[in-house]
Backbone as a ProteinNet text record, in pm:
[ID]
protein_1_A
[PRIMARY]
MAIWELIVDALSSAHRGGQEWLSAREIIQAVEGIAPETNDRTIRLQVKFRCINDPSKRNGPGLQYLKNPLFITDNPAMYGKRYRLLSEAERNTFLANPREDLDQYSYTQVLEWLQNSATPIVIGDGEDTSDEESSDDLAGPALLELHLQDYLFRNWKQHFPDLDLYKGTRGREFVTTDPGVGIIDFLCTDRDGNFVVIETKRDRPDRKAIGQVLGYMGWVSTRLAEGRRVSGILIANSGSDSLRMAIAAVPNLELRVYELSFAVHREQPQNRKRTSEAT
[TERTIARY]
83.6	0	87.4	55.3	131.5	115.5	214.9	211.1	91.2	60.2	-54.8	-184	-190.8	-309.5	-315.5	-199.5	-196.1	-243.9	-203.7	-245.6	-396	-449	-594.5	-667.8	-617.9	-680.2	-675.6	-561.4	-546.9	-643.3	-654.2	-745.5	-891.4	-921.4	-1057.9	-1098	-1005.6	-1033.2	-1054.7	-971.9	-987.6	-1120.9	-1160.8	-1288.3	-1405	-1397.7	-1504.6	-1511.3	-1398.5	-1394.6	-1431.1	-1470.6	-1514	-1405.7	-1287.1	-1176.2	-1145.9	-1195.9	-1184.4	-1045.4	-983.8	-855.4	-744.2	-629.8	-512.1	-390.3	-301.9	-174.4	-84.9	24.5	118.4	171.8	200.9	251.7	146.9	20.9	-84.8	-103	-89.3	-99	15.1	135	251	227.4	177.9	152.1	45.6	-57	-164.4	-114.3	-33.8	19.1	114.6	198.6	291.5	217.2	95.5	14.4	-31.9	-41.7	-80.8	41.8	144.7	268.5	386.6	433.2	533.7	666.3	702.4	832.7	831.4	718.5	709.5	792.8	865.6	952.3	870.5	903.3	829.6	831.5	948.7	963.4	885.4	883.8	809.1	660.5	609.3	467.1	436.6	519.9	496.9	497.6	593.7	604.2	486.8	440.9	327.1	201	185.1	71.5	81.8	198.9	217.7	205.6	265.1	269.5	131.2	40	-93.4	-201.5	-157.9	-250.2	-267.5	-390.1	-414.1	-377.1	-362.1	-329.5	-212.3	-124.9	-1.2	109.4	182.3	285.4	391.6	414.9	518.1	474.8	349.7	298.7	378.6	433.8	507.3	640.1	687.6	815.5	802.1	679.4	657.8	693.2	754.6	787.8	661.7	658.4	544.2	419.8	433.1	317.5	199.6	220.2	122.7	-14.2	-16.7	-144.8	-235.5	-176.3	-256.8	-312.9	-240.1	-282	-369	-336.5	-409.2	-427.2	-510.1	-532.1	-609.2	-559.1	-621	-655.6	-580.2	-591.9	-608.5	-656.9	-666.1	-620.4	-552.3	-505.1	-581.1	-585.6	-665.9	-598.1	-465.6	-396.4	-259.6	-243.6	-116.7	4.9	-12.6	102	131.4	47.5	59.6	139.4	230.6	303.6	207.9	215.2	123.3	-9.5	-11.1	-134.7	-190.4	-318.3	-383.4	-439.2	-465.2	-509.2	-634.9	-713.3	-825.3	-833.6	-909.8	-932.6	-1025.4	-997.5	-1093.6	-1214.1	-1331.9	-1449	-1441.9	-1520	-1517.7	-1562.2	-1660.3	-1706.6	-1596.8	-1526.1	-1417	-1304.4	-1273	-1166.9	-1202.8	-1325.2	-1367.4	-1368.4	-1409.2	-1408.7	-1267.3	-1174.8	-1035.8	-979.1	-1005.3	-954.3	-1010	-1135.9	-1197	-1141.2	-1089.2	-1037.4	-919.6	-808.3	-695.1	-634	-591.2	-528.3	-399.1	-301.7	-172.5	-160.3	-255.1	-238.6	-323.2	-382.6	-476.2	-407.8	-276.5	-206.9	-196.9	-239.7	-235.6	-363.3	-462.1	-592.3	-625.2	-719.1	-762.9	-838.6	-845.5	-915.5	-1060.6	-1128.8	-1269.6	-1286.9	-1191.8	-1199.6	-1177.7	-1086.8	-1065.9	-1192.9	-1255.1	-1379.7	-1487.8	-1497.1	-1599.7	-1577	-1451.1	-1421.6	-1457.6	-1427	-1459.4	-1610.2	-1686.5	-1831.8	-1894.9	-1823.9	-1874.5	-1763.7	-1733.4	-1612.4	-1612.9	-1729.7	-1734.1	-1710.2	-1705.9	-1689.8	-1545.7	-1478.5	-1339.7	-1331.1	-1217.9	-1193.2	-1176.8	-1245.8	-1242.3	-1181.3	-1081.2	-1014.9	-1041.3	-1057.9	-1068.2	-1201.6	-1198.8	-1320.6	-1388.4	-1343.9	-1406.6	-1549.4	-1629.6	-1770	-1783.7	-1860.5	-1883.3	-1998.3	-1968.6	-2072.3	-2108.2	-2062.1	-2091	-2234.9	-2286.4	-2422.2	-2433.8	-2520.7	-2526.6	-2562.6	-2655.7	-2701.5	-2591	-2513.3	-2413.1	-2290.6	-2268.9	-2148.2	-2173.5	-2296.1	-2325.2	-2239.8	-2222.1	-2149.7	-1998.9	-1953.2	-1811.3	-1773.9	-1866.5	-1842	-1753.2	-1744.6	-1649.3	-1635.3	-1741.9	-1726.9	-1651.7	-1678.4	-1607.7	-1458.8	-1422.7	-1281.9	-1215.7	-1284.7	-1226.6	-1215.2	-1317.7	-1312	-1198	-1172.7	-1066.2	-932.1	-913.6	-786.1	-791.8	-881	-897.1	-766.9	-702.5	-578.1	-470.6	-459	-357.9	-385.9	-512.2	-548.7	-513.8	-548.1	-517.8	-367.7	-291.9	-147	-87.1	-136.5	-82.2	-128.7	-239.5	-293.4	-299.4	-196.6	-198.4	-222.3	-142.5	-149.8	-279	-343.4	-471.5	-578.3	-574	-678	-634.3	-503.8	-453.5	-337.1	-363.8	-255.1	-180.7	-245.3	-183.7	-123	-119.8	-69.1	48.7	144.6	259.2	261.3	293.5	307.2	423.7	400.9	500.5	612.5	733.6	848.8	825.1	877.8	860.3	752.8	684.7	584.3	651.4	585.1	630.2	537	586.2	497.5	393.3	268.6	161.7	110.8	158.3	106.7	213.1	168.2	259.3	245.5	354.6	354.4	388.4	296.3	323.5	412.7	465.7	554.9	480.3	348.7	269.3	177.5	192.6	106	-41.7	-75.6	-215.9	-276.1	-191.9	-239.2	-242.6	-136.3	-136	-82.9	-145.2	-96.8	-196.4	-144.7	-226.5	-224.8	-342.1	-347.9	-257.5	-278.8	-194.2	-171.2	-45.5	-11.6	54.3	0.5	43.8	73.8	136.6	153.3	102	41.2	-5.6	104.8	72.6	174.6	230.4	156.6	203.6	276.7	291.5	360.6	272.2	141.1	48.5	18.3	-17	-40.6	-186.1	-202.7	-335.2	-335.2	-426	-442.4	-556.8	-531.4	-634.8	-661.9	-787.8	-831.9	-932.7	-913.2	-1004.7	-1091.1	-1217.3	-1310.7	-1380.9	-1360.7	-1422.6	-1571.6	-1611.2	-1753.1	-1811.1	-1942.5	-2004	-1952.2	-1892.1	-1834.6	-1941.8	-1915.2	-2002.7	-1926	-1985.2	-1921.6	-1793.3	-1771.7	-1644.7	-1528.1	-1556.1	-1450.2	-1400.4	-1490.9	-1450.3	-1353	-1384.5	-1294.8	-1158.7	-1154.8	-1027.6	-944.9	-1007.9	-935.7	-888.3	-974.3	-935.4	-818.8	-816.1	-703.3	-572.3	-577.8	-458.8	-419.7	-519.5	-491.4	-429.5	-480.9	-426.1	-282.3	-252	-113.9	-21.2	-62.6	20.8	40.5	-66.8	-58.1	37.7	37.4	121.5	266.2	286.2	419.1	494.4	422.3	490	467.3	351.1	307.4	395.6	437.6	519.4	455.7	328.3	257.4	186.8	215.4	148.2	5.6	-81.5	-221.6	-234.3	-328.2	-354.9	-501.2	-527.3	-664.9	-680	-802.4	-826.9	-926.9	-913	-1006.1	-1046.4	-1178	-1231.3	-1288.9	-1238.5	-1282.5	-1362.8	-1484.7	-1571.9	-1660.8	-1729.6	-1816.2	-1956.8	-1985.6	-2114.7	-2106.5	-2208	-2211.4	-2354.3	-2387.6	-2522.3	-2537.9	-2663	-2687.9	-2629.4	-2640.5	-2587.3	-2434.9	-2370	-2224.5	-2186.7	-2258.5	-2227.9	-2247.8	-2351.7	-2374.2	-2263.9	-2218.5	-2111.2	-1981.5	-1951.5	-1830	-1838.6	-1958.5	-1975.3	-1942.6	-1953.7	-1927.3	-1780.9	-1700	-1558.6	-1473.5	-1401.4	-1315.2	-1207	-1179.1	-1067.5	-1084.4	-1208.5	-1231.9	-1338.6	-1311.5	-1408.5	-1430.5	-1546.1	-1582.6	-1577.2	-1508	-1507.9	-1561.6	-1652	-1717.2	-1667.5	-1628.8	-1585.2	-1696.7	-1695.4	-1794.5	-1723.3	-1788.1	-1733	-1819.2	-1756	-1831.3	-1762.4	-1842.9	-1791.1	-1839.1	-1760.1	-1800	-1761.9	-1854.6	-1830	-1834.6	-1727.6	-1717.5	-1710.7	-1776.9	-1769.6	-1641.1	-1566.2	-1445.6	-1459.9	-1417.1	-1425	-1312.5	-1343.7	-1237.5	-1132	-1006.8	-896.4	-908.6	-948.1	-957.7	-1066.5	-1178.7	-1285.6	-1241.9	-1162.4	-1114.7	-1022.8	-933.8	-841.1	-916.5	-1021.9	-1099.7	-1168.4	-1223.1	-1291.3	-1194.8	-1072.9	-974.9	-930.2	-925	-879.3	-976.8	-1106.7	-1206.1	-1216.7
-119.3	0	124.7	221.3	345.3	425	509.8	585.7	679.8	741.3	831.5	756.1	629.3	548.5	518.1	495.5	475.4	600.5	717.5	843.7	861.5	830.9	840.5	746.7	625.1	529.8	582	640.1	691	805.8	898.7	1011.4	966.4	870.8	818.4	752.4	676.1	610.9	714	819.4	924.8	995.3	1018.5	1084.9	1001.1	871.8	783.9	786.5	811.8	820.6	958.1	1049	1181.3	1287.3	1254.4	1349.6	1381.5	1495.1	1530.4	1582.6	1657.1	1722	1652.6	1632.8	1577.6	1662.6	1681.7	1747.2	1649	1700.8	1612.9	1504.7	1541.4	1443.7	1336.3	1375.5	1276.8	1185.2	1239.7	1156.9	1056.1	1101.7	1010.9	898.6	932.3	830	731.5	782	694.6	601	655.4	572	466.9	506.2	410.1	300.9	332.1	229.2	123.4	163.7	70.7	2.8	83.8	33.2	88.6	19.1	71.7	112.7	54.6	82.7	202.9	271.6	384.3	501.5	565.5	677	801.2	862.9	980	1093.6	1123.2	1237.2	1214.4	1091.8	1061	1082.9	1043.9	1065.9	1215	1290.4	1435.1	1501.8	1462.8	1523.9	1485.6	1361.6	1319.9	1399	1429	1511	1649.7	1711.5	1847.5	1852	1753.6	1755.8	1733.5	1671.1	1643.9	1731	1838.2	1931.1	2054.6	2089.4	2193.7	2333.8	2353.8	2489	2491.3	2389.9	2392.6	2452.3	2553.2	2616.6	2520	2409	2313.5	2227.6	2240.1	2154.9	2172	2292.9	2320.3	2245.8	2197.9	2126.8	1979.1	1932.1	1790.6	1752.3	1637.3	1592.8	1570.9	1631	1612	1685.8	1781.5	1858.2	1765.4	1681.2	1577.5	1633.5	1754.6	1810.6	1845.6	1864.7	1892.2	1763.8	1654	1527.6	1444.8	1448.3	1366.1	1444.3	1550.6	1630.4	1550.3	1550.7	1467.1	1542.4	1648.7	1708.5	1859.7	1915.4	2059.1	2090.1	2204.4	2239.9	2359.7	2371.2	2477.5	2613.5	2618.5	2746.8	2726.5	2763.2	2736.7	2798.7	2912.8	2985.2	2951.1	2870.6	2850.9	2724.9	2737.6	2621.8	2532.8	2402.1	2311.6	2301.1	2335.9	2329.2	2187.8	2174	2044	2018.8	1892.8	1852.3	1766	1770.6	1677.1	1632.3	1526.1	1477.6	1571.8	1590.9	1658.6	1567.3	1625.2	1546.6	1517.9	1423.8	1390.4	1509.4	1585.4	1703.2	1809.5	1831.2	1929.3	1886.1	1760.7	1707.1	1724.2	1690.8	1704	1849.5	1939.4	2082	2130.1	2089.2	2131.3	2072	1946	1882.1	1947.4	1995.6	2060.9	2200.9	2261.9	2398	2416	2346.1	2348.2	2487.5	2519.2	2648.4	2627.7	2713.4	2703.6	2800.4	2892	3002.9	2991.4	2876.1	2866.7	2882.7	2861.7	2879.5	3026.8	3118.3	3261.3	3309.6	3223.9	3264.4	3191.2	3250.1	3185.8	3058	2970.9	2843.7	2864.7	2961.1	2983.6	3034.9	3113.5	3160.4	3044.9	2953.9	2836.5	2752.2	2734.2	2657.1	2723.4	2854.6	2925.9	2907.1	2913.3	2891.1	2749.2	2651.4	2513.3	2493	2561.9	2547	2629.2	2730.5	2816.2	2832.9	2726.3	2723.2	2826.6	2875.7	2976.3	3116.1	3129.7	3260	3279.5	3385.7	3407	3444.7	3413.7	3457.1	3607.1	3675.2	3820.8	3862.1	3947.5	3997.7	4146.7	4194.7	4339	4395.1	4502.8	4575.9	4524.4	4412.5	4361.4	4320	4318.5	4282.8	4134.9	4098.6	3958.5	3907.1	3820.8	3767.5	3625.1	3574.6	3436.6	3423.5	3302.3	3275.5	3290.6	3378.7	3413	3294.6	3214	3101.8	2999.7	2970.4	2865.7	2909.3	3041.6	3087.5	3137.8	3132.5	3182.4	3114.7	2982.4	2909.1	2927.8	3004.1	3027.7	3169.2	3245.6	3384.4	3396	3517.7	3549.8	3449.2	3405.1	3310.2	3183.9	3129.8	3008.2	3034.1	3151.7	3183.9	3199	3265	3284.9	3152.4	3067.8	2939.7	2854.1	2867.6	2790.7	2820.7	2945.6	2987.5	3002	2929.3	2940.1	2911.2	2801.6	2766.4	2871.1	2918.3	3018.9	3147.4	3184.7	3305.5	3289.9	3176.7	3154.8	3157.4	3096.1	3092.6	3232.9	3316.2	3450.7	3544.1	3511.5	3596.2	3519.2	3439.6	3343.6	3409.3	3508.7	3568	3645.4	3686.9	3754.7	3659.3	3536.4	3438.7	3340.6	3317.8	3222.6	3285.5	3390.9	3462.7	3378.2	3272.9	3191.7	3062.2	3045.8	2921.5	2949.2	2858.6	2865.3	2739.3	2755.5	2639	2553.6	2424.7	2332.7	2310.5	2292.7	2268.2	2142.5	2143.5	2029.4	2052.2	2167.2	2196.8	2218.2	2177	2202.4	2308.3	2434.1	2542.5	2557.2	2542.2	2561.8	2428.5	2316.1	2186	2104.1	2007.4	1918.2	1778.7	1726.5	1595.6	1490.2	1397.6	1290.2	1185.8	1097.5	994.5	867.5	867.3	748.9	776.2	702.2	723.8	710.6	624.6	607.1	725.4	811.1	929.8	1050.5	1071.2	1178.4	1309.5	1418.5	1553.5	1628.1	1688.2	1769.1	1912.4	1974	2111.1	2203.6	2207.2	2285.8	2207.3	2192.6	2135	2245.1	2270.6	2385.7	2343.8	2436.9	2422.8	2549.2	2531.7	2648.5	2698.8	2795.6	2857.4	2761.9	2655	2555.5	2439.5	2447.2	2340.2	2224.8	2234.2	2129.2	2140.8	2028.2	2025.3	2058.5	2127.1	2156.5	2120.1	2032.3	1993	2075.2	2141.4	2221.7	2162.7	2132.2	2080.1	2177.1	2214.9	2307.7	2232.1	2272.1	2216.1	2331	2339.9	2449.5	2425.5	2299	2267.1	2233.3	2215.1	2176.7	2039.1	2026.5	1898.2	1802.3	1674	1575.4	1508.3	1404.8	1341.5	1266.5	1241	1181.2	1274.3	1405.3	1502.2	1487.3	1451.9	1431.4	1314.2	1207.1	1091.8	1126.5	1213	1253.4	1331.5	1427.6	1506.3	1416.1	1325.4	1235.6	1146	1107.6	1028.5	1105.7	1233.4	1317.4	1334.8	1359.5	1378.7	1253	1136.9	1011.3	991.2	1027.8	1014	1105.2	1230.6	1325.6	1276.5	1226.5	1178.2	1060.7	973.8	854.3	882.5	968.2	986.1	1109.2	1212.4	1337.6	1388.6	1362	1434.6	1411.9	1288.2	1255.2	1308	1278.3	1316.1	1449.7	1528.9	1657.8	1640.3	1733.3	1726.3	1753.5	1686.1	1706.5	1743.4	1856	1898.2	1924.8	1949	1969.1	2079.9	2141.9	2245.5	2212	2206.6	2186.5	2320	2371.8	2501.3	2477.4	2530.4	2511	2633.5	2640.1	2755.3	2734.4	2616	2589.2	2455.3	2426.8	2299.6	2261	2135.6	2088.2	2065.2	2053.7	2027.1	1892.8	1793.3	1660.7	1664.8	1746.4	1759.7	1825.3	1929.5	1999.7	1907.1	1826.3	1733.5	1628.9	1583	1483.9	1543.9	1667	1732.3	1756.8	1790.9	1816.1	1693.1	1575.1	1451.5	1409.7	1486.5	1451.3	1545.2	1494.9	1581.1	1648	1772	1846.8	1873.4	1872.8	1906.3	2013.7	2119.1	2227.3	2260.7	2317.3	2360.3	2511.9	2564.5	2708	2733.5	2830	2859.6	2994.9	2998.8	3125.7	3183.2	3314.7	3383.6	3468.8	3482.4	3563.3	3686.6	3797.9	3920.8	4002.4	4084.5	4172.3	4314.2	4410.3	4549.9	4616.4	4695.9	4767.7	4916.2	4990.1	5131.7	5211.6	5324.9	5415.3	5497	5503	5582.8	5689.1	5810.6	5919.9	5907.1	5912.9	5904	6010.6	5977.6	6067.8	6198.4	6194.1	6316.5	6408.9	6350	6430.7	6495.5	6420.3	6473.9	6592.6	6585.3	6695.1	6817.2	6797	6908.8	6981	6902.3	6959.6	7041.7	6989.7	7061.2	7189	7188.7	7306.7	7422.2	7389.4	7496	7549.5
0	0	0	-86.2	-93	37	65.4	190.7	194.2	80	81.3	111.4	72	103.1	253	315.8	460.6	533.7	482.2	543.6	530.4	413.3	393.7	488.9	503.8	596.1	739.2	778.3	914.5	941.6	846.4	864.1	858.9	773.2	765.9	896.8	956.1	1084.1	1194.2	1195.1	1295.6	1278.1	1153.5	1127.3	1176.5	1153.2	1201.8	1354.2	1418.2	1564.2	1617.7	1527.6	1570.9	1569.3	1517.1	1513.1	1367.2	1321.8	1180.3	1145.3	1235.6	1210.6	1289.1	1223.9	1289.9	1254.5	1350.8	1322	1247.4	1191.9	1121.3	1214.4	1338.5	1435.1	1463.4	1476.9	1502.3	1382	1260.8	1140.2	1137.2	1169.2	1172.2	1271.5	1390.9	1492.1	1445.2	1377.4	1329.8	1220.3	1127.7	1019.2	1075	1170.4	1229.4	1305.4	1351.2	1414.4	1315.2	1186.2	1080.4	1020.9	991.3	929.8	1008.2	1111	1204.4	1141.1	1029.6	970.5	876.7	863.6	771.3	821.8	732	767.8	804.2	919.3	966.6	864.5	813.2	721.9	593.5	546.2	424	444.5	560.6	591	591.7	661	671.7	533.7	450.7	317.7	229	238.7	158.8	195.1	322.9	365.3	303.4	312.2	260.1	108.8	39.7	-106.3	-168.4	-95	-149.2	-85.1	-19.1	46.2	-42.7	-75.2	-175.3	-126.1	5.8	53.5	150.8	142.6	220.9	133.6	183.8	101.4	48.7	119	77	-41.4	-84.1	-191.9	-321	-342.7	-466.9	-472.9	-358.5	-353.2	-385.6	-396.9	-422.6	-565.8	-585.8	-722	-804.1	-922.6	-1010.1	-965.8	-871.8	-823.3	-792.3	-692.6	-660	-621.2	-562.9	-519.3	-637.5	-756.4	-875.2	-935.9	-920.4	-980.7	-887.3	-759.7	-663.1	-532.5	-535.5	-413.9	-310.2	-188	-85.2	43.1	76.1	208.3	200.1	310.6	327.6	470	490.2	623	677.4	810.4	871.4	865.1	863.3	856.9	794.2	666.8	597.6	665.2	732	787.2	932.5	996	1140.5	1173.7	1268.2	1317.9	1396.1	1374	1440.8	1369	1239.1	1161.3	1160.6	1132	1126.9	987	958.6	826	836.8	730.7	718.1	573.5	551.2	415.9	340.2	212.2	126.6	106.2	105.7	69.2	-80.7	-126.6	-269.1	-353.3	-303.1	-376.4	-383.1	-271.8	-270.2	-364.2	-359.5	-445.4	-593.2	-631.1	-770.8	-816	-725.4	-758.2	-787.5	-704.4	-724.8	-853.8	-879.5	-1000.6	-1126.4	-1118.3	-1233.3	-1256.9	-1149.9	-1162	-1066.3	-1092.2	-998	-984.9	-862.6	-835.8	-758.6	-786.4	-719.7	-602.7	-588.8	-494.2	-368.5	-342.1	-230.1	-94.9	-87.3	39.8	80.5	-6.6	24.3	92.9	103.6	154.9	284.3	358.9	482.3	449.1	547.9	530.1	489.2	551.7	519.6	377.6	328.7	190.7	92.9	127.1	42.1	38.2	155.2	158.2	75.9	84.9	8.5	-140.8	-181.1	-322.9	-364.8	-281.5	-314	-327.1	-243.8	-248.1	-360	-406.5	-513.4	-616.5	-687.3	-769.2	-880.3	-918.6	-1024.1	-969.6	-837.1	-774.2	-731	-777.7	-735.7	-589.6	-527.8	-390.7	-390.1	-300.5	-294.1	-161.5	-166.7	-47.7	-35.8	85.9	107.8	66.8	-18.2	-50.8	-176.6	-230.1	-350.3	-323.9	-428.6	-413.8	-389.1	-289.8	-257	-340	-437.2	-524.7	-490.2	-375.8	-338.2	-294.2	-298.2	-255.2	-105.1	-59.8	82.2	168.4	125.1	207.5	227.6	121.8	132	209.4	226.7	293.2	433.8	482.6	616.3	721.7	710.2	813.4	802.6	701.9	685.9	726.2	783.2	817.3	939.5	996	1101	1212.1	1277.3	1388.1	1350.5	1230.9	1189.9	1177.7	1124.2	1110.6	1246.6	1340.7	1472.8	1548.1	1537.1	1605.4	1551.4	1420.5	1358.6	1422.7	1465.8	1521.3	1673	1735.8	1880.3	1954.4	1922	1990.9	1968.7	1845	1815	1893.3	1901.3	1976.5	2124.1	2182.6	2323.9	2348.5	2257.9	2274.9	2270.7	2178	2163.8	2275.3	2339.8	2446.4	2578.1	2600.6	2710.6	2845.9	2881.1	3014.5	3037.7	2931.8	2946.2	2996.9	2951.2	2986	3094.6	3106.8	3206.3	3283.2	3359.7	3427.7	3531.2	3582.1	3686.9	3634.5	3501.9	3442.9	3350.7	3353.8	3263.7	3178.5	3049.8	2963.7	3012.7	3017.7	3071.4	2971.2	3021.8	2934.7	2852	2734.2	2645.2	2542	2546.2	2445	2311	2206.8	2071.1	2014.6	2015	1978	2086.2	2051.6	2148.6	2203.2	2150.8	2190.2	2262.3	2341	2411.4	2351.5	2298.7	2234.5	2338.5	2363.8	2457.6	2390.8	2469	2415.5	2376.6	2391.7	2361.1	2242.5	2130.8	2014.5	2047	2142.1	2176.8	2250.1	2303.4	2375.5	2284.2	2208.1	2110.3	2165.3	2122.2	2150.1	2238.1	2345.1	2434.9	2383.4	2371.4	2320	2401.3	2533.1	2622.4	2751.4	2789.3	2919	3000.5	3120.5	3198.9	3342.5	3414.1	3558.2	3624.7	3742.7	3816.4	3909.2	3993.2	4078.1	4183.2	4210.9	4307.5	4240.1	4108.2	4036.4	3996.5	4024	3982.3	3833	3771.6	3627.4	3593.5	3480.8	3427.4	3279.1	3239.6	3100.3	3041.1	2927.6	2861.7	2723.8	2698.9	2569.3	2510.2	2383.6	2317.2	2216.5	2209.5	2112.5	2042.3	1910.7	1837.4	1816.1	1807.4	1793.4	1930.3	1935.8	2062.9	2102.9	2220.2	2260.6	2310.8	2299.4	2360.6	2474.4	2531.2	2647	2612.1	2480.6	2439.9	2470.1	2465.6	2493.9	2637.4	2727.3	2866.4	2875.5	2804.2	2803.5	2747.5	2645.4	2587.8	2689.5	2758.6	2858.7	2972.8	3016.3	3125	3083.9	2955	2906.9	2917.2	2878.4	2891.4	3038	3123.3	3265.5	3326.2	3285	3335	3292.4	3165.4	3117.4	3196.7	3217.5	3292.6	3435.6	3496.8	3634.1	3645.7	3544.8	3548.4	3510.9	3410.1	3353	3403.9	3450.1	3482.2	3623.8	3677.7	3797.5	3920	3941.5	4058.7	4187.6	4202.6	4324.7	4318.4	4216.1	4204.8	4152.4	4185.9	4144.9	3995.6	3931.3	3788.6	3771.4	3707.1	3679.2	3530.1	3488.1	3346.3	3319.8	3202.8	3157.4	3015.1	2990.4	2856	2810	2698.7	2646.3	2519.4	2515.3	2399.4	2381.7	2267.3	2243.4	2297.5	2346.7	2409.3	2481.4	2560.1	2630.9	2662.5	2642.5	2672.1	2822.1	2866	3007.5	3049	2960.1	2994.2	3006.7	2921.8	2931.6	3063.5	3102	3226.6	3347.2	3342.9	3453.7	3460.3	3342.4	3340.1	3394	3356.4	3405.1	3555.3	3603	3746.4	3830.1	3768.5	3841.2	3835.5	3761.7	3745.4	3829.8	3926.6	4008.3	3924	3957.8	3897.2	3748.2	3697	3556.8	3548.1	3472.2	3458	3311.4	3282.1	3147	3141.6	3040.2	3015.3	2875.3	2865.1	2737.8	2687	2559.9	2502.3	2415.4	2399.2	2318	2213.4	2097.1	1989.4	1970.8	1940.3	1916.6	1808.9	1740.5	1637	1661.6	1617.1	1624.1	1492.5	1438.8	1314.6	1345.1	1311.9	1342	1212.5	1212.6	1097.8	1106.5	997.4	992.4	885.2	916.2	821.6	719.6	590.2	489.1	511.5	483.2	509.6	432.4	304.7	226.3	279.3	327.9	383.7	514.5	591.1	718	695.1	598.2	569.1	519.2	437.1	386.2	500.3	595.1	709.4	795.7	815.1	895.7	827.9	694.8	621.3	631.7	640.7	651.2	791.9
[MASK]
+++++++++++++++++++++++++++++++++++++++++++++++++++++++++++++++++++++++++++++++++++++++++++++++++++++++++++++++++++++++++++++++++++++++++++++++++++++++++++++++++++++++++++++++++++++++++++++++++++++++++++++++++++++++++++++++++++++++++++++++++++++++++++++++++++++++++++++++++++++++

């Protein structure tokens, strides 16, 4: 089986398990679970070379992303980016109208183009000619939720003034040594040196998310804690009553909900402002 086929199988299995997006490291761990002797670097390069909006795609021999596009990434410019499989409709759209410049646009703009292939991507003040109904779910909130982890990392002390990222993090994430555990979004220590595991969910989480956080907490308690307390925080944009009740029954685990807001301000054009000052 070709390596790209192993990657597709790994991502398909993760998707069936409720995990649509995987980082390159998580993909490598999943593929090695299927074929242990597969080279790490080869897996990583195959993901990049067949991703329609990864900047490294141009370095692939034979421009593989144009011939056999398979993946899309959430943020081409961000360290620790994640990947998912293209749907069959997205793949066919790209094959019918392949583009080399998609790594220059935000993920939501790429999705909008894929869903409205006859509509060019518009940046800035250009007229938006996309179908309003089909692009509603790709508007501002979706873009902000996509970058939730990046936002938290860049504004860490504003939201977590009493927590420090634990040594050993790779960028904003902590890579565990066990493929079955995977990558912790944020591993932190509080002022007393106790561990705090933070897991982010951009969509509404279900009770499986609790099991995922508890798995991370258990790994930290077993491998790192050395008697120190381990707690967890699940961050999501909403939570059901059943989820809140389940979390209430779990010691040392709390749910935090984030909210998105927009503000539009009127600005006076510069030329009009100068004319007013002159009079």
